[in-house]
Coordinates of C-alpha atoms in Angstrom, one line a residue:
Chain A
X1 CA 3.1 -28.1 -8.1
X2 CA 1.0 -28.8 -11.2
X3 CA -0.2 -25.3 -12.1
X4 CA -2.8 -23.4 -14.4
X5 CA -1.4 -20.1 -15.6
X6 CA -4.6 -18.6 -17.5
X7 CA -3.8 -16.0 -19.8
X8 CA -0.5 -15.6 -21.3
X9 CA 0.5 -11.9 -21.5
X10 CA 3.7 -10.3 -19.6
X11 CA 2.7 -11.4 -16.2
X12 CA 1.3 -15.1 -17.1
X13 CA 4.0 -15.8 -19.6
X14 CA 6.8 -14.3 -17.0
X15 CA 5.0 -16.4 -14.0
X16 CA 4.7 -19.5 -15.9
X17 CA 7.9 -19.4 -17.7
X18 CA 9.9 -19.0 -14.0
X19 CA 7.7 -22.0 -12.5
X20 CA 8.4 -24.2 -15.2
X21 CA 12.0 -23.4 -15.0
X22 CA 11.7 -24.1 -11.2
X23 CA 10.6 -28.0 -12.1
X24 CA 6.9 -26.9 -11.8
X25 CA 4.4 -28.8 -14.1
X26 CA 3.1 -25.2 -15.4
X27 CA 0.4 -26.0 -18.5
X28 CA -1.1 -22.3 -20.0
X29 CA -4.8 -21.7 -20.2
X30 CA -5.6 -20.8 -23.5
X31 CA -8.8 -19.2 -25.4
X32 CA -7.2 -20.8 -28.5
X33 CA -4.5 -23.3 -27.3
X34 CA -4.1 -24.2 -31.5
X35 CA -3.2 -20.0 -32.3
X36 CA 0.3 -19.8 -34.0
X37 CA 1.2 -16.8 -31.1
X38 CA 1.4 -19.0 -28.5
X39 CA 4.1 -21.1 -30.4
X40 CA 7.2 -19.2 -29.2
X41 CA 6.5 -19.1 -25.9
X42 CA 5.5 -23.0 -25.5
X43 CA 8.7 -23.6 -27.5
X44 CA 10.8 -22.0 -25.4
X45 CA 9.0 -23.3 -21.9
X46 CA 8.3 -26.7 -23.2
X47 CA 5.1 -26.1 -21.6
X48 CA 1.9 -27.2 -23.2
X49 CA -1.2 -25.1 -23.5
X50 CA -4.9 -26.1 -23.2
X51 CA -8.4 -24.6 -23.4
X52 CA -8.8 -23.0 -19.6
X53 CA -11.3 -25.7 -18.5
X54 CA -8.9 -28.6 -19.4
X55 CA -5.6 -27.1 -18.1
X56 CA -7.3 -26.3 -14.7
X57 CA -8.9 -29.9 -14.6
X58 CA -4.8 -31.0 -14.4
X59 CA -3.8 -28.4 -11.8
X60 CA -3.7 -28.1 -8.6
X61 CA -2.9 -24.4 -8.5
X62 CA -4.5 -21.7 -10.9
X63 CA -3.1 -18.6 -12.1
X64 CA -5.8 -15.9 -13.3
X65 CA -3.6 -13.6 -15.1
X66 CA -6.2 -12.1 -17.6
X67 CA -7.2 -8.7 -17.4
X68 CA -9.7 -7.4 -15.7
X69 CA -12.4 -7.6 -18.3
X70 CA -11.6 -10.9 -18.8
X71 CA -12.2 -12.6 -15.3
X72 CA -16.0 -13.4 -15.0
X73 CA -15.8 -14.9 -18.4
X74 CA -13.1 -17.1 -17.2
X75 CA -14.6 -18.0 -14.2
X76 CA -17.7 -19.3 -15.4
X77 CA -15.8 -21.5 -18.3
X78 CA -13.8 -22.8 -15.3
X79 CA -16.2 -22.9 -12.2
X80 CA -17.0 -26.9 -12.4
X81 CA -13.5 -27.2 -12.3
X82 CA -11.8 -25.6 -10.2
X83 CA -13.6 -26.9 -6.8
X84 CA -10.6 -27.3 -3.3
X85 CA -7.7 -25.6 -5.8
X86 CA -6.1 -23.0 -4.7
X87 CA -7.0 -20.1 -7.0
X88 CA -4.2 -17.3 -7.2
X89 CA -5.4 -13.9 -7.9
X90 CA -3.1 -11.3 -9.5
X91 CA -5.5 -9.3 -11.5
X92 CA -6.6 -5.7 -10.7
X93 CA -10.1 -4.0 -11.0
X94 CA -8.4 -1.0 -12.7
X95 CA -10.6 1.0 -15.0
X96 CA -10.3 1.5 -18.6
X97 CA -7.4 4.6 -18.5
X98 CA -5.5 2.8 -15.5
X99 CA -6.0 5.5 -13.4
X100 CA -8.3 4.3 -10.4
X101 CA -9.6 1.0 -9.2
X102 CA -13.5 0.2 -10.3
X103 CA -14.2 -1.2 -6.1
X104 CA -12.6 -0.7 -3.0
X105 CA -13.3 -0.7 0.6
X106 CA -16.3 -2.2 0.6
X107 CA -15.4 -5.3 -1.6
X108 CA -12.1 -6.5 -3.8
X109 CA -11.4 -7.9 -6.8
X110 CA -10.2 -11.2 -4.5
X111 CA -14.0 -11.3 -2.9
X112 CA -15.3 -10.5 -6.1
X113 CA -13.8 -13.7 -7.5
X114 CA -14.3 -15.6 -4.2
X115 CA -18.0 -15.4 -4.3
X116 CA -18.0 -16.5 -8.2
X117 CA -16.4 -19.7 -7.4
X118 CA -16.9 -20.1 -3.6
X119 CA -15.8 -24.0 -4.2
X120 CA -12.2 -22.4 -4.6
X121 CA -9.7 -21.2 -2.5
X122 CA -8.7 -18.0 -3.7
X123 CA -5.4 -16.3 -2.4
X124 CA -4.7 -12.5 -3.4
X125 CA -1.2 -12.3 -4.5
X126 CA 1.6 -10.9 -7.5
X127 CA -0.9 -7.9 -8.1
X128 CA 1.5 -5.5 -7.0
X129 CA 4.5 -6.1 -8.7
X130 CA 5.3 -5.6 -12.4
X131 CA 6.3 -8.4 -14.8
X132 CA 9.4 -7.0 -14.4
X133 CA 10.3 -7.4 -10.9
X134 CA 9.0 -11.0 -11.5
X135 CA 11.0 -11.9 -14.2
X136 CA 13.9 -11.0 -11.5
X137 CA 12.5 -9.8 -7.9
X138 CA 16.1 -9.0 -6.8
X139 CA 16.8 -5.0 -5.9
X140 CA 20.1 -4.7 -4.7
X141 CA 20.8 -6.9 -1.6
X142 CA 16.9 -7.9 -0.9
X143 CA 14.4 -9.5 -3.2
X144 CA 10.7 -7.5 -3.8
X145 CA 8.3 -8.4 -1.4
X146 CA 5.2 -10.7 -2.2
X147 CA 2.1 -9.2 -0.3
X148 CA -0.6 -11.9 -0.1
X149 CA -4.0 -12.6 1.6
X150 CA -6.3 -15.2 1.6
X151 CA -8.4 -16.8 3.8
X152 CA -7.1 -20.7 3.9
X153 CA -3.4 -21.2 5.2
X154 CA -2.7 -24.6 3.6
X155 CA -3.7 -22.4 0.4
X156 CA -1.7 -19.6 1.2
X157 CA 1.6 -21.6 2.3
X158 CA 1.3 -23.3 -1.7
X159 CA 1.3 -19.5 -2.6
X160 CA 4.4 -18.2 -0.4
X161 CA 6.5 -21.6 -1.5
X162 CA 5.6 -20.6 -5.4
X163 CA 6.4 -16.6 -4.2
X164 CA 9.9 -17.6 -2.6
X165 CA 10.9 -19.9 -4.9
X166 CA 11.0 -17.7 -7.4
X167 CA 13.2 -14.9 -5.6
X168 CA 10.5 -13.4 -3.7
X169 CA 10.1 -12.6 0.1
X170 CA 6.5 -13.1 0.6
X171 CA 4.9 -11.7 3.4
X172 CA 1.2 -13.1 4.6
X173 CA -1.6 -9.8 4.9
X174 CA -4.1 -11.4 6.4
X175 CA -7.5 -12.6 5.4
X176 CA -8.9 -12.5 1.9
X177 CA -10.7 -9.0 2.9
X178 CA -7.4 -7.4 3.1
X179 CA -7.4 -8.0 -0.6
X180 CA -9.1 -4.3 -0.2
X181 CA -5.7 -3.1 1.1
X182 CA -3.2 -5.2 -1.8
X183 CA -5.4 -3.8 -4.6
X184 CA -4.7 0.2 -3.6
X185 CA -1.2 -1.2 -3.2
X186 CA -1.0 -2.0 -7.0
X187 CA -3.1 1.3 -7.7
X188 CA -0.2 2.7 -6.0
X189 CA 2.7 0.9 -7.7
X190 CA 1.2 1.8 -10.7
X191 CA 0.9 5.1 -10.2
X192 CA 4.2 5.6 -9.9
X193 CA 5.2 3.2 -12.5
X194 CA 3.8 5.8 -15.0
X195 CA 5.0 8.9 -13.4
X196 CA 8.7 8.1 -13.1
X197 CA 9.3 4.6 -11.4
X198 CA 8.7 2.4 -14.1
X199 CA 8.7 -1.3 -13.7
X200 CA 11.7 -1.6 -12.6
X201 CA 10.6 -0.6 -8.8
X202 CA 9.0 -3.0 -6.5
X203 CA 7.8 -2.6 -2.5
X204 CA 9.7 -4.1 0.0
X205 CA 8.4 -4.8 4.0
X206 CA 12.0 -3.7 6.3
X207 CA 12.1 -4.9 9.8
X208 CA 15.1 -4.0 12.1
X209 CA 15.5 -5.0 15.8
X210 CA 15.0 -1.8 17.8
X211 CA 13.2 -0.4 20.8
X212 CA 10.8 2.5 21.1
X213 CA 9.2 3.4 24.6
X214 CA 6.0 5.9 24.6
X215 CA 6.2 8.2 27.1
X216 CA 3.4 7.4 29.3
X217 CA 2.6 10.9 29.6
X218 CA 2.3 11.7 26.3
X219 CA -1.5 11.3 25.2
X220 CA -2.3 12.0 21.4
X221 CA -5.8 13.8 22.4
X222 CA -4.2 16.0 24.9
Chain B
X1 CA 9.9 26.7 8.8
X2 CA 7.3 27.6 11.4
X3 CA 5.3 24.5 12.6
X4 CA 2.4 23.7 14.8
X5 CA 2.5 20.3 15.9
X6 CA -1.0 19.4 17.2
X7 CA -1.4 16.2 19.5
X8 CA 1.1 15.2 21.7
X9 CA 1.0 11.7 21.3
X10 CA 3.7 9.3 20.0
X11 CA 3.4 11.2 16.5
X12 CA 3.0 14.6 17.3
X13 CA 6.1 14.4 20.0
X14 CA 8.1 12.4 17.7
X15 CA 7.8 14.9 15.1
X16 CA 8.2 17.7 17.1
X17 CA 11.2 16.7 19.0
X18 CA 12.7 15.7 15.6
X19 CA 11.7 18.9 13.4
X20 CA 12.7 20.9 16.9
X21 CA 16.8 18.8 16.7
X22 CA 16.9 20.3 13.1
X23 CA 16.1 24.1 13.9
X24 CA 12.7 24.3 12.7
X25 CA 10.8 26.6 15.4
X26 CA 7.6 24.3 16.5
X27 CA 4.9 25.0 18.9
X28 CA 2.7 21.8 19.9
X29 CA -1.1 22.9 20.0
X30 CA -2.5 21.2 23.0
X31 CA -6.3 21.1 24.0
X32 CA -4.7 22.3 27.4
X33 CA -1.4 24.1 27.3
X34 CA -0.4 24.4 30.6
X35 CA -1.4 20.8 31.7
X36 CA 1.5 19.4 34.0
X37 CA 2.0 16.4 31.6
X38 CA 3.1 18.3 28.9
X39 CA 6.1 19.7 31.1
X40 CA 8.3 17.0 30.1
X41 CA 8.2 17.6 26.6
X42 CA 8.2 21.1 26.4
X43 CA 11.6 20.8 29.2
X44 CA 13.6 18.3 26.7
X45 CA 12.7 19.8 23.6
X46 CA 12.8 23.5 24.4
X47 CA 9.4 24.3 22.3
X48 CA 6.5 25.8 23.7
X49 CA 3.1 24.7 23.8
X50 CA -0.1 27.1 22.9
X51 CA -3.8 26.1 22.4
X52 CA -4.5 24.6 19.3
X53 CA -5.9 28.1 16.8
X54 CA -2.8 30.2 18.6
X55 CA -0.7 27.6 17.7
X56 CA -1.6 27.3 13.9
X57 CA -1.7 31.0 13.8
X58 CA 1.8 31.6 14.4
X59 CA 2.7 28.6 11.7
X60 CA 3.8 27.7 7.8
X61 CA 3.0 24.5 8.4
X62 CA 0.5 22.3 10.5
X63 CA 0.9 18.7 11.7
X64 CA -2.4 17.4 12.5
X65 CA -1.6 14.5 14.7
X66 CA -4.9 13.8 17.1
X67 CA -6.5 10.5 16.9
X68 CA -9.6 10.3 14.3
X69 CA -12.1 11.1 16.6
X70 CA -10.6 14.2 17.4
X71 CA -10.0 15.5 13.9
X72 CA -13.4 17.4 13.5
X73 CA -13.2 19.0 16.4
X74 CA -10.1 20.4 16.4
X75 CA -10.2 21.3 12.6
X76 CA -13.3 23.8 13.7
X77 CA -11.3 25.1 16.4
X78 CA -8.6 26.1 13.5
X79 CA -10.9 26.4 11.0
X80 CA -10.4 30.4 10.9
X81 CA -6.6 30.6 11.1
X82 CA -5.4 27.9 9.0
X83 CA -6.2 30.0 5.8
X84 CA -3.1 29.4 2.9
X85 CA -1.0 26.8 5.5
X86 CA 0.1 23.8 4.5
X87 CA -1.9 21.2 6.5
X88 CA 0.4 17.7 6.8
X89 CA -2.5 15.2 7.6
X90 CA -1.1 12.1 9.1
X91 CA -4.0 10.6 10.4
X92 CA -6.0 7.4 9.5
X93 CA -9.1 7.1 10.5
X94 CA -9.6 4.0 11.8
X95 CA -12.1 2.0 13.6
X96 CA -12.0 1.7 17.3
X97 CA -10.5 -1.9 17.6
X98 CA -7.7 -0.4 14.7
X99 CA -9.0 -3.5 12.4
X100 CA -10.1 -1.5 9.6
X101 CA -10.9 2.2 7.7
X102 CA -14.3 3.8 8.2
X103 CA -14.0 4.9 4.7
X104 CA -12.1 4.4 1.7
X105 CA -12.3 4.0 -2.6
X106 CA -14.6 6.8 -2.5
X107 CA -13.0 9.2 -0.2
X108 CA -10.4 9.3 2.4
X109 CA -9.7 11.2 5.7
X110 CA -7.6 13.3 3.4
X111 CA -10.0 14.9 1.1
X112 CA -12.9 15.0 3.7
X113 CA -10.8 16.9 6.1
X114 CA -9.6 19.2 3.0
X115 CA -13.5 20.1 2.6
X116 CA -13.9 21.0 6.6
X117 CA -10.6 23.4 6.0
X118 CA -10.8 24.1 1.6
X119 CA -8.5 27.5 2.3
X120 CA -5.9 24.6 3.6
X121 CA -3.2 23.6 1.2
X122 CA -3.5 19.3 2.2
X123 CA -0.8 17.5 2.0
X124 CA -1.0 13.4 2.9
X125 CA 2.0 12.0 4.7
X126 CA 3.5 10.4 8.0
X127 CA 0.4 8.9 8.4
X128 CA 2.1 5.2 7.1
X129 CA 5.0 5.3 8.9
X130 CA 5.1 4.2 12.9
X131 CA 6.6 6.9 15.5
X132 CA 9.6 4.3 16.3
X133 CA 10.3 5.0 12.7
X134 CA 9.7 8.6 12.7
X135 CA 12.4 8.5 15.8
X136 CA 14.7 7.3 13.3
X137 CA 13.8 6.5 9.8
X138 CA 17.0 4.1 8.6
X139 CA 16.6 1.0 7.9
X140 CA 20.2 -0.8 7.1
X141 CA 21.4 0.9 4.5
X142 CA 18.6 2.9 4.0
X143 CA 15.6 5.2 4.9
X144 CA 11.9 4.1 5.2
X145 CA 9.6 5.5 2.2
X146 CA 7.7 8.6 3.5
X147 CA 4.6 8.3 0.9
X148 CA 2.5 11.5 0.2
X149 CA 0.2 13.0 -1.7
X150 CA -1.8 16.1 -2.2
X151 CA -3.1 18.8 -4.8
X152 CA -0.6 22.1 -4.4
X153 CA 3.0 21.2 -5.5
X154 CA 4.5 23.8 -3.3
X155 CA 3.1 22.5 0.0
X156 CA 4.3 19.6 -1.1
X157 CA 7.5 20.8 -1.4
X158 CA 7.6 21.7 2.3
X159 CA 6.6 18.3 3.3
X160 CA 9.1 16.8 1.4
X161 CA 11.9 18.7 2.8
X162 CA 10.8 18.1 5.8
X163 CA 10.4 14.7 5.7
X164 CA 13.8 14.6 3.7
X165 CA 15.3 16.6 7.1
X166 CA 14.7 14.0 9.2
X167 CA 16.4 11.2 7.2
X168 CA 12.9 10.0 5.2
X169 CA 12.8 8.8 1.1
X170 CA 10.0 11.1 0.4
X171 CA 8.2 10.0 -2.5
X172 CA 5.3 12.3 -4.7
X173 CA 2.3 9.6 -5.2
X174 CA 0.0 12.2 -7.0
X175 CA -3.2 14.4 -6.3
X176 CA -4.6 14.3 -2.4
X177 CA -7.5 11.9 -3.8
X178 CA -4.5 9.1 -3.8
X179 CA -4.9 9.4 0.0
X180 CA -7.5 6.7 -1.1
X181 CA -4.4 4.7 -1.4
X182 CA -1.8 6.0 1.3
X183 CA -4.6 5.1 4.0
X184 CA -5.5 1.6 3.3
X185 CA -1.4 1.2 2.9
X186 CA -1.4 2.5 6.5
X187 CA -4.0 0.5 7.4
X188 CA -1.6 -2.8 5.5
X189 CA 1.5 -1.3 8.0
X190 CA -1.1 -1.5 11.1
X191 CA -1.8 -5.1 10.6
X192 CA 1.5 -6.4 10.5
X193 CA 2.5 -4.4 13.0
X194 CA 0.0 -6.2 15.0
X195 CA 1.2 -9.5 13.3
X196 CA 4.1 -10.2 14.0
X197 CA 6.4 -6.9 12.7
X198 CA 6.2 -4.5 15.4
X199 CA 6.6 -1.3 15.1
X200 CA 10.2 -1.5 13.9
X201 CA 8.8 -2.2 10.6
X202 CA 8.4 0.3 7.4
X203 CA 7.8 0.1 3.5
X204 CA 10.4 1.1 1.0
X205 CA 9.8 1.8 -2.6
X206 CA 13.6 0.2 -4.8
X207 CA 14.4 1.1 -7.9
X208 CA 17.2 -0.4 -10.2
X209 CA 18.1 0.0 -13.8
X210 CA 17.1 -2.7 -16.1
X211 CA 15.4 -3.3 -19.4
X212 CA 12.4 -6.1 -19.8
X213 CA 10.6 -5.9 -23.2
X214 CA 7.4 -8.1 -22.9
X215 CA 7.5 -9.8 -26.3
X216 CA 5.1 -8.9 -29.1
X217 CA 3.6 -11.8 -29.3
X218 CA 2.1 -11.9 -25.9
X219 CA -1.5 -11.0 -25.3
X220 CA -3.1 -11.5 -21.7
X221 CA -6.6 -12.2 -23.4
X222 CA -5.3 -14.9 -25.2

């Protein structure tokens, strides 16, 4: 897959620096795609970086992995561009102290993004786990889960193939909406990130076989 | 610990039977106490059923376990009595096809029920977690995540011993207000239950030592 990672802090450079290593054509999306601080990291990739416009022209996957503040910008440099690609959306519309989410419930980030660019098909995904758990998403015996939502599956299947082949275990949420559900998730995670967890703790989905009968006489209202 | 187990649905009788097994002495508050279909339950699990205010009088502890549309009503019934106790709100208050919350980001089931009842000590919990899990929380080598939340760390306490008795990971996400989190992570269990996981499905929070230093260099508004 020829992808766009724009933005190159922990969770772009991580991202990008796994896909390329994965035989991914991964090109970073770059304010200044000249500045000397991006040297290191293209050396060691042996990625090349572009303005954003010009490294999504080449992709057909995008990464937007700059903060919050930063995504409208982005999106209007990129909007002529990025028409039919499938637009991956990790950010999170936390507030300025990290504590709580700036929308919820009624709207998302995801839909937020969606409706900026409605030419592109946006799938919700890697907003709730850390660099960290990215840079390796194995906990023991079972990788991190991958939550995602979005609203196109041929979109969404790119996204789980990128997910797994990096170590995840990506599980489909639904529609893009549900991007109002994976965006308390992160709120969550990084709650407890700060309060104990750190980023070294991820969410996993467990599933064993089983049977449970309700009683038919048992009624929750009685 | 003294606990009045309100609803007798899947949840409510799950819980009870289970708190019941491990000694604690639980009464199940029940619109109607002597109704015949109750007789099963109160036979196999030896506890006895009361209307719903004698039940919480006689409690620590109160497991409010009626479907959403029952909540306000039976929080007025108990709305003199439940003065100091710890009230374990496990609901979700969800529309009436189960698609989706009725509120969120702003509030949650959590806090407005905590207004109706302010002399209750809130705690969030059980309310992500489905009643086949609740039956028996292990998955493999180990136990689903029993998220909570709430405002008074020593009712808190009690629900995390409890939830700790009957073989949960119990897990301290903050002040009740995160309930604005633990609901639409309920509503996230709901769907793929509905999707594919069944009920036989739970989250789990891992953890693992490791170090990951995101390099200096690296700035996500590049």
């Amino acid at each position: 897959v020829r992808i766009a990672v724009l933005g190159t802090g922990n969770v772009g450079a991580t991202l990008g620096r796994r896909w390329s290593a994965c035989g991914h054509d991964v090109c970073f999306g770059s304010r200044d795609a000249g500045q000397p601080r991006l040297q290191p990291l293209l050396k060691q990739t042996g990625c090349r970086a572009c303005d954003w416009p010009a490294a999504v022209e080449q992709a057909d996957a995008v990464l937007l992995s700059v903060p919050w503040k930063s995504v409208f910008p982005v999106l209007q440099q990129i909007a002529g561009v990025v028409r039919n690609k499938v637009l991956i959306d990790c950010t999170n519309p936390l507030n300025a102290s990290f504590t709580g989410l700036e929308m919820g419930f009624t709207t998302s980030a995801a839909e937020q993004i969606a409706e900026r660019v409605p030419d592109a098909r946006v799938v919700k995904a890697f907003n709730m786990v850390s660099a960290a758990t990215m840079a390796d998403p194995q906990y023991g015996a079972a990788p991190a889960t991958l939550f995602y939502c979005g609203d196109d599956a041929e979109s969404k299947a790119v996204v789980h193939g990128l997910a797994e082949g990096i170590g995840f275990s990506p599980v489909d949420c639904g529609p893009l909406s549900h991007a109002r559900l994976l965006e308390p998730l992160a709120m969550l995670y990084i709650h407890l990130a700060f309060h104990g967890w750190g980023s070294h703790c991820a969410f996993q989905v467990v599933k064993r076989s089983g049977s449970f009968l309700p009683t038919e006489t048992e009624d929750d209202d009685c």
